[in-house]
C-alpha cells in the first residue's frame, strides 16, 4: 500500500484552534507521528496564515494545513485532512469501509460547518479574538444556531446512539467534540448544556478517548471565560502548556 509519510507529517496551526485540535486528536489516537508548526491565524507575518508562503500551501488561509515532506503534497480544511488520512492509512474503525456508514459520517462533517462550528464564532471567538470585532447581532445568530444544532444532536444523532454515527467512535465525534466540548464547565463554560442530557453523556464518553486531555490542555489551562475574557498572557501561556503536553504525547507515540 502507498505510504507517503517517509518523514513526519507537518501540521500547521495552533493548539487552541478547534479544527486543529480535531486533526491532532485523530493523529494521536491513531498513533501517526507529526510535527506541529505554529501558524498564527489572520496574521500576515512570517508565521501567519495570511502570509504568501502559507497561502501557497492553503489558498483559503485557514488552519490547519498538512504537508507531506516526502511528496510536497499540502492539504487544508480539517475534514478533508481527516478523511484523506483515514483513506490513505485504512483507518476504517473511524471512517467505516461500508459505503452507507461512511456516507453518514460525511453527512455529519458537511452539516457541521454552518451549525456546530458556530460555537466558535458565537461563543468563543468574541472573547478570544477581540481583533475580529464580531458584531453582537452575528453573535446572537450564532448562539441560536448552536442551540438548534445541540437539539439536533440530542434528538437525532445521539438519541439512540453511543456516538454520533452509531455505537462506534468516528471522525464525526472528533469534529463535533472539538467545537462543543470547549463549552463545558471545565473549559470555557460559555454555554449551559444542562438541557441536553444525551449530549452531556456523549461528552463524558469523549473525555475517556485516549489523548483527550493532552489535546485539550490549552482549554484546561485557560479555564472559564464566561464572565471575563482572558488576557493575552493567559492565552499565550495556555498555548505554551499545550505545546508541552503535545510534545510529550508525540514522543510517546513515536517510541
Coordinates of N, CA and C in Angstrom, one line a residue:
X1 N 0.8 -1.2 0.0 CA 0.0 0.0 0.0 C 0.9 1.2 0.0
X2 N 0.3 2.3 -0.5 CA 1.1 3.5 -0.7 C 1.2 4.3 0.6
X3 N 2.4 4.5 1.1 CA 2.6 5.2 2.3 C 3.5 6.5 2.1
X4 N 2.9 7.7 1.9 CA 3.6 8.8 1.5 C 4.4 9.5 2.7
X5 N 4.3 9.0 3.9 CA 4.8 9.7 5.1 C 6.2 9.1 5.4
X6 N 7.2 9.4 4.6 CA 8.5 9.0 4.9 C 9.1 9.7 6.1
X7 N 9.0 11.0 6.1 CA 9.3 11.9 7.3 C 8.0 12.2 7.9
X8 N 8.1 12.7 9.2 CA 6.9 13.1 9.9 C 6.1 14.1 9.1
X9 N 4.8 13.8 9.1 CA 3.8 14.8 8.5 C 3.9 16.1 9.3
X10 N 3.8 17.2 8.6 CA 3.8 18.5 9.2 C 2.3 19.0 9.3
X11 N 2.0 19.4 10.5 CA 0.7 20.0 10.8 C 0.9 21.5 11.1
X12 N 0.3 22.4 10.4 CA 0.4 23.8 10.6 C -0.9 24.3 11.4
X13 N -0.6 25.0 12.5 CA -1.8 25.6 13.2 C -1.3 25.9 14.7
X14 N -2.3 26.1 15.5 CA -2.1 26.4 16.9 C -3.0 25.4 17.7
X15 N -2.5 25.0 18.9 CA -3.3 24.0 19.7 C -4.7 24.5 20.2
X16 N -4.9 25.8 20.2 CA -6.1 26.3 20.7 C -7.2 26.2 19.6
X17 N -6.8 26.2 18.3 CA -7.8 26.1 17.2 C -8.7 24.8 17.3
X18 N -10.0 25.0 17.1 CA -10.9 23.9 17.2 C -10.6 22.8 16.1
X19 N -10.5 23.2 14.8 CA -10.3 22.2 13.7 C -8.9 21.6 13.8
X20 N -7.9 22.4 14.3 CA -6.5 21.9 14.5 C -6.6 20.8 15.6
X21 N -7.3 21.0 16.7 CA -7.5 20.0 17.7 C -8.1 18.7 17.2
X22 N -9.1 18.8 16.4 CA -9.7 17.6 15.8 C -8.7 16.8 15.0
X23 N -7.9 17.4 14.2 CA -6.9 16.7 13.4 C -5.8 16.1 14.3
X24 N -5.3 16.9 15.3 CA -4.3 16.5 16.2 C -4.8 15.2 17.0
X25 N -6.0 15.3 17.5 CA -6.6 14.2 18.3 C -6.6 12.9 17.5
X26 N -7.1 13.0 16.2 CA -7.2 11.9 15.4 C -5.8 11.2 15.2
X27 N -4.8 12.1 14.9 CA -3.5 11.5 14.6 C -2.9 10.9 15.8
X28 N -3.1 11.5 17.0 CA -2.6 10.9 18.2 C -3.3 9.6 18.5
X29 N -4.6 9.6 18.3 CA -5.4 8.4 18.6 C -5.0 7.3 17.7
X30 N -4.6 7.6 16.4 CA -4.2 6.5 15.5 C -2.6 6.4 15.5
X31 N -2.0 7.1 16.4 CA -0.5 7.0 16.6 C 0.3 7.2 15.4
X32 N -0.1 8.3 14.7 CA 0.6 8.8 13.5 C 1.4 10.0 13.9
X33 N 2.8 9.8 13.9 CA 3.6 10.9 14.3 C 3.5 12.1 13.4
X34 N 3.6 13.3 14.0 CA 3.6 14.5 13.2 C 4.4 15.6 13.9
X35 N 4.7 16.7 13.1 CA 5.3 17.8 13.7 C 4.4 19.0 13.6
X36 N 4.2 19.7 14.8 CA 3.3 20.9 14.8 C 4.1 22.1 14.5
X37 N 3.8 22.9 13.5 CA 4.4 24.1 13.2 C 3.4 25.3 13.5
X38 N 3.8 26.2 14.3 CA 2.9 27.3 14.8 C 2.6 28.2 13.6
X39 N 1.3 28.4 13.4 CA 0.8 29.4 12.4 C -0.2 30.2 13.1
X40 N 0.0 31.5 13.1 CA -0.9 32.4 13.7 C -2.1 32.8 12.8
X41 N -3.3 32.4 13.2 CA -4.5 32.7 12.3 C -4.7 34.2 12.1
X42 N -4.9 34.6 10.8 CA -5.2 36.0 10.5 C -4.0 36.9 10.3
X43 N -2.8 36.4 10.7 CA -1.6 37.3 10.6 C -0.9 37.2 9.2
X44 N -0.3 38.4 8.8 CA 0.4 38.4 7.5 C 1.9 38.2 7.8
X45 N 2.3 38.1 9.1 CA 3.7 37.9 9.5 C 4.3 36.6 8.9
X46 N 5.6 36.4 9.2 CA 6.3 35.2 8.7 C 5.6 33.9 9.1
X47 N 5.0 33.8 10.3 CA 4.3 32.6 10.7 C 2.8 32.8 10.7
X48 N 2.3 33.6 9.8 CA 0.9 33.9 9.7 C 0.1 33.2 8.7
X49 N -1.1 33.0 8.9 CA -2.0 32.2 7.9 C -2.3 33.1 6.6
X50 N -2.0 34.4 6.7 CA -2.2 35.2 5.5 C -0.9 35.6 4.8
X51 N 0.2 34.9 5.2 CA 1.5 35.1 4.6 C 1.5 34.4 3.2
X52 N 2.0 35.0 2.2 CA 2.0 34.4 0.8 C 2.6 33.0 0.8
X53 N 3.6 32.7 1.7 CA 4.2 31.4 1.7 C 3.2 30.3 2.2
X54 N 2.4 30.7 3.2 CA 1.4 29.8 3.7 C 0.2 29.7 2.7
X55 N -0.2 30.8 2.1 CA -1.3 30.8 1.1 C -1.0 29.9 -0.1
X56 N 0.3 29.7 -0.4 CA 0.7 28.8 -1.4 C 0.4 27.4 -1.0
X57 N 0.4 27.1 0.3 CA 0.1 25.7 0.8 C -1.4 25.5 0.9
X58 N -2.1 26.6 1.3 CA -3.6 26.5 1.5 C -4.2 27.9 1.2
X59 N -4.7 28.0 -0.1 CA -5.2 29.3 -0.6 C -6.3 29.9 0.3
X60 N -7.0 29.1 1.1 CA -8.0 29.6 2.0 C -7.5 30.4 3.1
X61 N -6.2 30.2 3.4 CA -5.6 30.9 4.5 C -6.1 30.5 5.9
X62 N -6.6 29.3 6.0 CA -7.1 28.8 7.3 C -6.1 27.8 7.9
X63 N -6.4 27.5 9.2 CA -5.7 26.4 9.8 C -6.7 25.4 10.2
X64 N -6.3 24.1 10.2 CA -5.0 23.5 9.9 C -4.7 23.3 8.4
X65 N -3.4 23.1 8.1 CA -3.0 22.5 6.8 C -2.0 21.4 7.2
X66 N -2.0 20.4 6.4 CA -0.9 19.4 6.5 C 0.0 19.5 5.3
X67 N 1.2 19.0 5.5 CA 2.2 18.9 4.4 C 3.0 17.6 4.5
X68 N 3.1 16.9 3.4 CA 3.9 15.7 3.4 C 5.3 16.0 2.9
X69 N 6.3 16.0 3.7 CA 7.6 16.4 3.3 C 8.1 15.5 2.1
X70 N 7.8 14.2 2.1 CA 8.3 13.3 1.0 C 7.8 13.7 -0.3
X71 N 6.5 14.1 -0.4 CA 5.9 14.4 -1.7 C 5.6 15.8 -2.0
X72 N 5.7 16.7 -1.0 CA 5.3 18.1 -1.1 C 3.8 18.4 -1.2
X73 N 3.0 17.3 -1.0 CA 1.6 17.5 -1.1 C 1.1 18.2 0.2
X74 N 0.3 19.3 -0.1 CA -0.3 20.0 1.0 C -1.8 20.0 0.9
X75 N -2.5 20.1 2.1 CA -4.0 20.0 2.1 C -4.5 20.8 3.3
X76 N -5.5 21.7 3.0 CA -6.1 22.4 4.1 C -7.5 21.8 4.3
X77 N -8.2 22.4 5.3 CA -9.6 22.0 5.7 C -9.5 20.7 6.5
X78 N -9.9 20.9 7.8 CA -9.8 19.8 8.8 C -10.5 18.5 8.3
X79 N -11.7 18.6 7.8 CA -12.4 17.4 7.5 C -11.9 16.7 6.2
X80 N -11.4 17.5 5.3 CA -10.7 17.0 4.1 C -9.4 16.2 4.6
X81 N -8.7 16.8 5.5 CA -7.5 16.2 6.1 C -7.8 14.9 6.8
X82 N -8.9 14.9 7.6 CA -9.2 13.7 8.4 C -9.7 12.5 7.5
X83 N -10.5 12.9 6.5 CA -10.9 11.8 5.6 C -9.8 11.3 4.7
X84 N -8.9 12.2 4.3 CA -7.8 11.8 3.5 C -6.9 10.9 4.2
X85 N -6.5 11.2 5.4 CA -5.6 10.4 6.3 C -6.2 9.0 6.5
X86 N -7.5 9.0 6.7 CA -8.3 7.8 7.0 C -8.2 6.9 5.8
X87 N -8.4 7.4 4.6 CA -8.4 6.6 3.4 C -7.0 6.1 3.1
X88 N -6.0 7.0 3.2 CA -4.6 6.6 2.9 C -4.1 5.5 3.9
X89 N -4.5 5.6 5.1 CA -4.0 4.6 6.2 C -4.9 3.5 6.5
X90 N -6.1 3.5 5.8 CA -7.1 2.4 6.0 C -7.6 2.4 7.5
X91 N -7.9 3.6 8.0 CA -8.5 3.7 9.3 C -10.0 3.5 9.3
X92 N -10.4 2.3 9.0 CA -11.8 2.0 8.8 C -12.6 1.9 10.2
X93 N -11.8 1.9 11.3 CA -12.5 2.0 12.6 C -13.2 3.4 12.7
X94 N -12.5 4.4 12.3 CA -13.1 5.8 12.5 C -13.8 6.3 11.2
X95 N -13.5 5.7 10.1 CA -14.1 6.1 8.8 C -14.5 4.8 8.1
X96 N -15.7 4.3 8.4 CA -16.1 2.9 8.0 C -15.9 2.6 6.5
X97 N -15.6 1.3 6.2 CA -15.5 0.9 4.8 C -16.8 0.7 4.2
X98 N -17.8 0.4 5.0 CA -19.2 0.3 4.5 C -19.6 1.7 3.9
X99 N -20.1 1.7 2.7 CA -20.3 3.0 2.0 C -21.4 3.8 2.7
X100 N -22.5 3.1 3.1 CA -23.6 3.8 3.8 C -23.2 4.4 5.1
X101 N -22.4 3.7 5.9 CA -21.9 4.2 7.2 C -20.9 5.4 6.9
X102 N -20.1 5.2 5.9 CA -19.1 6.3 5.6 C -19.9 7.5 5.1
X103 N -20.9 7.3 4.4 CA -21.8 8.5 3.9 C -22.4 9.2 5.1
X104 N -22.8 8.4 6.1 CA -23.4 9.1 7.3 C -22.3 9.9 8.0
X105 N -21.1 9.5 8.1 CA -20.0 10.3 8.7 C -19.8 11.5 7.8
X106 N -19.8 11.4 6.5 CA -19.6 12.5 5.6 C -20.8 13.5 5.8
X107 N -22.0 13.0 5.9 CA -23.2 13.8 6.2 C -22.9 14.7 7.4
X108 N -22.5 14.1 8.5 CA -22.3 14.9 9.7 C -21.2 16.0 9.4
X109 N -20.1 15.6 8.7 CA -19.0 16.5 8.5 C -19.4 17.7 7.7
X110 N -20.3 17.5 6.7 CA -20.9 18.6 5.9 C -21.8 19.5 6.8
X111 N -22.6 18.8 7.6 CA -23.6 19.5 8.4 C -22.9 20.4 9.4
X112 N -21.8 20.0 9.9 CA -21.0 20.6 11.0 C -20.7 22.1 10.7
X113 N -20.4 22.4 9.4 CA -19.8 23.7 9.1 C -20.7 24.9 9.5
X114 N -22.0 24.9 9.1 CA -22.8 26.0 9.3 C -23.7 25.8 10.6
X115 N -23.4 24.9 11.4 CA -24.2 24.5 12.5 C -23.3 24.4 13.8
X116 N -22.7 23.3 14.0 CA -21.9 23.1 15.2 C -20.7 24.0 15.3
X117 N -20.2 24.3 14.1 CA -19.0 25.2 14.0 C -19.2 26.6 14.5
X118 N -20.5 27.0 14.6 CA -20.8 28.3 15.0 C -20.5 28.5 16.5
X119 N -20.3 27.4 17.2 CA -19.9 27.5 18.6 C -18.7 28.5 18.8
X120 N -17.7 28.4 17.9 CA -16.6 29.3 17.9 C -16.9 30.7 17.6
X121 N -17.7 30.9 16.5 CA -18.0 32.2 16.0 C -18.8 33.0 17.1
X122 N -19.8 32.3 17.6 CA -20.8 33.0 18.5 C -20.4 33.0 20.0
X123 N -19.6 32.0 20.5 CA -19.4 31.9 21.9 C -18.0 32.1 22.3
X124 N -17.0 31.6 21.5 CA -15.6 31.6 22.0 C -14.8 32.7 21.4
X125 N -14.9 32.9 20.0 CA -14.1 33.9 19.3 C -14.3 35.3 19.8
X126 N -15.6 35.7 20.1 CA -15.8 37.1 20.6 C -15.0 37.4 21.9
X127 N -14.6 36.4 22.7 CA -13.8 36.7 23.9 C -12.3 36.5 23.6
X128 N -12.0 35.6 22.7 CA -10.6 35.3 22.5 C -10.0 36.2 21.4
X129 N -10.8 36.4 20.3 CA -10.3 37.2 19.2 C -11.0 38.5 19.1
X130 N -10.6 39.4 20.0 CA -11.1 40.8 20.0 C -10.9 41.5 18.7
X131 N -9.8 41.1 18.0 CA -9.4 41.8 16.8 C -10.5 41.6 15.7
X132 N -11.3 40.5 15.8 CA -12.3 40.2 14.8 C -13.5 41.1 15.0
X133 N -13.7 41.7 16.2 CA -14.8 42.6 16.4 C -16.1 42.1 15.9
X134 N -16.5 40.9 16.3 CA -17.7 40.3 15.8 C -18.9 41.0 16.3
X135 N -19.8 41.5 15.4 CA -21.0 42.3 15.9 C -21.9 41.4 16.8
X136 N -22.6 42.1 17.7 CA -23.5 41.4 18.6 C -24.6 40.6 17.8
X137 N -25.1 41.2 16.8 CA -26.2 40.5 16.0 C -25.7 39.2 15.4
X138 N -24.4 39.2 15.0 CA -23.8 37.9 14.5 C -23.6 36.9 15.6
X139 N -23.2 37.4 16.7 CA -23.0 36.5 17.9 C -24.4 35.9 18.3
X140 N -25.4 36.7 18.3 CA -26.7 36.2 18.8 C -27.2 35.2 17.8
X141 N -27.0 35.4 16.5 CA -27.5 34.5 15.5 C -26.7 33.2 15.6
X142 N -25.4 33.3 15.9 CA -24.6 32.0 16.0 C -25.1 31.3 17.3
X143 N -25.4 32.0 18.3 CA -25.9 31.3 19.6 C -27.2 30.5 19.3
X144 N -28.1 31.1 18.5 CA -29.3 30.4 18.1 C -29.0 29.2 17.3
X145 N -28.1 29.3 16.4 CA -27.7 28.2 15.5 C -27.1 27.1 16.3
X146 N -26.3 27.4 17.3 CA -25.7 26.4 18.2 C -26.8 25.6 19.0
X147 N -27.7 26.4 19.5 CA -28.8 25.8 20.3 C -29.6 24.8 19.4
X148 N -29.9 25.2 18.1 CA -30.6 24.3 17.2 C -29.7 23.1 16.9
X149 N -28.4 23.3 16.7 CA -27.5 22.1 16.5 C -27.5 21.2 17.6
X150 N -27.4 21.7 18.8 CA -27.4 20.9 20.0 C -28.7 20.1 20.1
X151 N -29.8 20.7 19.8 CA -31.1 20.0 19.8 C -31.1 18.9 18.7
X152 N -30.5 19.1 17.6 CA -30.4 18.1 16.5 C -29.6 16.9 17.0
X153 N -28.5 17.2 17.6 CA -27.6 16.1 18.2 C -28.4 15.4 19.3
X154 N -29.0 16.1 20.1 CA -29.8 15.5 21.3 C -30.9 14.6 20.8
X155 N -31.7 15.0 19.8 CA -32.9 14.3 19.5 C -32.7 13.4 18.2
X156 N -31.6 13.6 17.5 CA -31.5 12.8 16.3 C -30.2 12.0 16.4
X157 N -29.0 12.6 16.3 CA -27.8 11.9 16.2 C -27.5 11.0 17.5
X158 N -27.8 11.6 18.6 CA -27.4 10.9 19.9 C -28.6 10.3 20.6
X159 N -29.8 10.3 20.0 CA -31.0 9.8 20.8 C -30.9 8.3 21.1
X160 N -30.4 7.5 20.1 CA -30.3 6.0 20.4 C -28.9 5.5 20.2
X161 N -27.9 6.4 20.0 CA -26.5 6.0 19.7 C -25.6 6.4 20.8
X162 N -24.5 5.6 21.0 CA -23.5 6.0 22.0 C -22.7 7.1 21.4
X163 N -22.4 7.1 20.1 CA -21.7 8.1 19.4 C -22.5 8.7 18.3
X164 N -22.0 9.7 17.6 CA -22.8 10.4 16.6 C -23.3 9.6 15.5
X165 N -22.4 8.7 15.0 CA -22.8 7.7 14.0 C -22.8 6.3 14.6
X166 N -23.9 5.9 15.2 CA -24.0 4.6 15.7 C -23.3 4.4 17.0
X167 N -22.8 3.2 17.3 CA -22.2 2.9 18.6 C -20.6 2.9 18.6
X168 N -20.0 3.3 17.5 CA -18.6 3.4 17.4 C -18.1 4.8 17.2
X169 N -16.9 5.1 17.8 CA -16.3 6.4 17.6 C -15.9 6.6 16.1
X170 N -16.2 7.7 15.5 CA -15.8 8.0 14.2 C -15.3 9.5 14.1
X171 N -14.9 9.8 12.9 CA -14.4 11.2 12.6 C -15.4 12.2 13.0
X172 N -16.7 11.9 12.9 CA -17.8 12.8 13.3 C -17.6 13.3 14.7
X173 N -17.3 12.3 15.6 CA -17.1 12.6 17.0 C -15.9 13.6 17.3
X174 N -14.8 13.3 16.6 CA -13.6 14.2 16.8 C -14.0 15.6 16.4
X175 N -14.7 15.7 15.3 CA -15.0 17.0 14.7 C -16.0 17.8 15.7
X176 N -17.1 17.1 16.1 CA -18.1 17.7 16.9 C -17.6 18.1 18.2
X177 N -16.8 17.2 18.9 CA -16.4 17.5 20.2 C -15.4 18.6 20.2
X178 N -14.6 18.8 19.2 CA -13.6 19.9 19.2 C -14.3 21.2 19.3
X179 N -15.5 21.3 18.8 CA -16.3 22.5 18.9 C -17.1 22.6 20.2
X180 N -18.0 21.6 20.4 CA -18.9 21.6 21.5 C -18.3 21.3 22.8
X181 N -17.3 20.5 22.9 CA -16.6 20.1 24.1 C -16.0 21.3 24.8
X182 N -15.6 22.3 24.0 CA -14.9 23.5 24.6 C -15.9 24.3 25.5
X183 N -17.2 24.1 25.3 CA -18.2 24.9 26.1 C -18.4 24.4 27.5
X184 N -17.8 23.2 27.8 CA -18.1 22.6 29.1 C -17.6 23.4 30.2
X185 N -18.1 23.2 31.5 CA -17.7 24.0 32.6 C -16.2 23.9 32.9
X186 N -15.6 22.7 32.7 CA -14.1 22.6 33.0 C -13.3 23.3 32.0
X187 N -13.9 23.8 30.9 CA -13.1 24.6 29.9 C -13.7 26.0 29.9
X188 N -14.2 26.5 28.7 CA -14.6 27.9 28.7 C -15.9 28.2 29.4
X189 N -16.8 27.3 29.6 CA -18.0 27.4 30.4 C -18.9 28.5 29.7
X190 N -18.9 28.5 28.4 CA -19.7 29.6 27.7 C -21.1 29.2 27.3
X191 N -21.5 28.0 27.6 CA -22.9 27.6 27.2 C -23.4 26.6 28.2
X192 N -24.6 26.8 28.7 CA -25.2 25.8 29.7 C -25.8 24.6 28.9
X193 N -25.2 23.5 29.1 CA -25.5 22.3 28.4 C -26.6 21.4 29.1
X194 N -27.1 21.9 30.2 CA -27.9 21.0 31.1 C -29.2 20.6 30.5
X195 N -29.7 21.3 29.4 CA -30.9 20.8 28.7 C -30.7 19.7 27.7
X196 N -29.4 19.3 27.6 CA -29.1 18.3 26.6 C -28.4 17.0 27.2
X197 N -29.1 16.2 27.9 CA -28.5 15.0 28.6 C -27.8 14.1 27.7
X198 N -28.3 13.8 26.5 CA -27.6 12.9 25.6 C -26.3 13.5 25.2
X199 N -26.3 14.8 24.9 CA -25.0 15.4 24.5 C -24.0 15.4 25.7
X200 N -24.5 15.6 26.9 CA -23.6 15.5 28.1 C -23.1 14.1 28.3
X201 N -23.9 13.1 28.1 CA -23.4 11.7 28.2 C -22.4 11.4 27.2
X202 N -22.6 11.9 26.0 CA -21.6 11.7 24.9 C -20.3 12.4 25.2
X203 N -20.4 13.6 25.7 CA -19.2 14.3 26.1 C -18.4 13.6 27.1
X204 N -19.1 13.0 28.1 CA -18.5 12.3 29.1 C -17.7 11.1 28.5
X205 N -18.3 10.4 27.5 CA -17.6 9.3 26.8 C -16.3 9.8 26.1
X206 N -16.5 11.0 25.5 CA -15.4 11.5 24.7 C -14.2 11.9 25.5
X207 N -14.4 12.3 26.8 CA -13.3 12.7 27.7 C -12.5 11.4 28.0
X208 N -13.0 10.2 27.8 CA -12.2 9.0 28.0 C -11.5 8.5 26.8
X209 N -11.7 9.1 25.7 CA -10.9 8.7 24.5 C -9.5 9.1 24.6
X210 N -8.5 8.2 24.3 CA -7.1 8.5 24.5 C -6.7 9.8 23.9
X211 N -5.8 10.5 24.7 CA -5.2 11.8 24.3 C -6.2 13.0 24.4
X212 N -7.4 12.7 25.0 CA -8.3 13.9 25.2 C -7.7 15.0 26.0
X213 N -7.1 14.6 27.1 CA -6.5 15.7 28.0 C -5.4 16.4 27.4
X214 N -4.5 15.7 26.7 CA -3.4 16.4 26.0 C -3.8 17.4 25.0
X215 N -4.8 17.0 24.2 CA -5.3 17.8 23.1 C -6.1 19.0 23.6
X216 N -6.6 18.9 24.8 CA -7.5 20.0 25.4 C -6.7 20.8 26.5
X217 N -5.4 20.6 26.5 CA -4.6 21.3 27.6 C -4.8 22.8 27.5
X218 N -4.8 23.4 26.3 CA -4.9 24.8 26.1 C -6.2 25.3 26.8
X219 N -7.3 24.6 26.6 CA -8.6 25.0 27.2 C -8.6 24.8 28.7
X220 N -8.0 23.7 29.2 CA -8.0 23.5 30.6 C -7.2 24.6 31.3
X221 N -6.1 25.0 30.7 CA -5.2 26.0 31.2 C -5.9 27.4 31.3
X222 N -6.6 27.7 30.2 CA -7.2 29.0 30.1 C -8.4 29.1 31.1
X223 N -9.2 28.0 31.1 CA -10.3 28.0 32.1 C -11.5 28.8 31.7
X224 N -12.4 29.1 32.7 CA -13.7 29.7 32.5 C -13.5 31.2 31.9
X225 N -14.1 31.4 30.7 CA -14.1 32.7 30.2 C -15.5 33.3 30.0
X226 N -16.5 32.7 30.7 CA -17.9 33.1 30.6 C -18.2 34.5 31.1
X227 N -17.4 34.9 32.1 CA -17.7 36.2 32.7 C -16.7 37.3 32.2
X228 N -15.5 36.8 32.1 CA -14.4 37.8 31.7 C -13.5 37.2 30.6
X229 N -13.2 38.0 29.6 CA -12.3 37.5 28.5 C -10.9 37.3 29.1
X230 N -10.2 36.3 28.6 CA -8.8 36.1 29.1 C -7.9 37.2 28.5
X231 N -6.8 37.5 29.3 CA -5.9 38.5 28.7 C -4.9 37.7 27.8
X232 N -4.1 38.5 27.1 CA -3.2 37.9 26.1 C -2.2 37.0 26.7
X233 N -1.7 37.3 27.9 CA -0.7 36.5 28.5 C -1.3 35.1 28.9
X234 N -2.6 35.1 29.3 CA -3.2 33.8 29.6 C -3.3 32.9 28.4
X235 N -3.7 33.6 27.3 CA -3.8 32.8 26.0 C -2.5 32.2 25.6
X236 N -1.4 33.1 25.6 CA -0.1 32.7 25.3 C 0.4 31.5 26.1
X237 N 0.2 31.6 27.5 CA 0.6 30.6 28.4 C -0.2 29.3 28.2
X238 N -1.5 29.4 27.8 CA -2.3 28.2 27.5 C -1.8 27.5 26.3
X239 N -1.4 28.2 25.3 CA -0.8 27.6 24.1 C 0.6 27.0 24.4
X240 N 1.4 27.6 25.2 CA 2.7 27.0 25.6 C 2.5 25.7 26.3
X241 N 1.6 25.7 27.3 CA 1.3 24.5 28.0 C 0.8 23.4 27.1
X242 N 0.0 23.8 26.1 CA -0.5 22.8 25.1 C 0.6 22.2 24.3
X243 N 1.6 23.0 23.9 CA 2.8 22.5 23.1 C 3.5 21.5 24.0
X244 N 3.7 21.8 25.2 CA 4.5 20.9 26.1 C 3.7 19.5 26.2
X245 N 2.4 19.6 26.5 CA 1.6 18.4 26.6 C 1.7 17.6 25.3
X246 N 1.6 18.3 24.2 CA 1.6 17.7 22.9 C 3.0 17.0 22.6
X247 N 4.1 17.7 22.9 CA 5.4 17.1 22.6 C 5.6 15.8 23.4
X248 N 5.0 15.8 24.7 CA 5.1 14.6 25.5 C 4.3 13.4 24.8
X249 N 3.1 13.8 24.3 CA 2.3 12.7 23.7 C 3.0 12.2 22.4
X250 N 3.6 13.2 21.6 CA 4.2 12.8 20.4 C 5.4 11.9 20.6
X251 N 6.2 12.2 21.7 CA 7.3 11.3 22.0 C 6.9 9.9 22.4
X252 N 5.7 9.9 23.0 CA 5.1 8.5 23.4 C 4.7 7.7 22.2
X253 N 4.0 8.4 21.2 CA 3.6 7.6 20.1 C 4.7 7.3 19.1
X254 N 5.8 8.1 19.2 CA 6.9 7.8 18.2 C 7.8 6.7 18.7
X255 N 7.7 6.3 20.0 CA 8.6 5.3 20.5 C 8.0 3.9 20.2

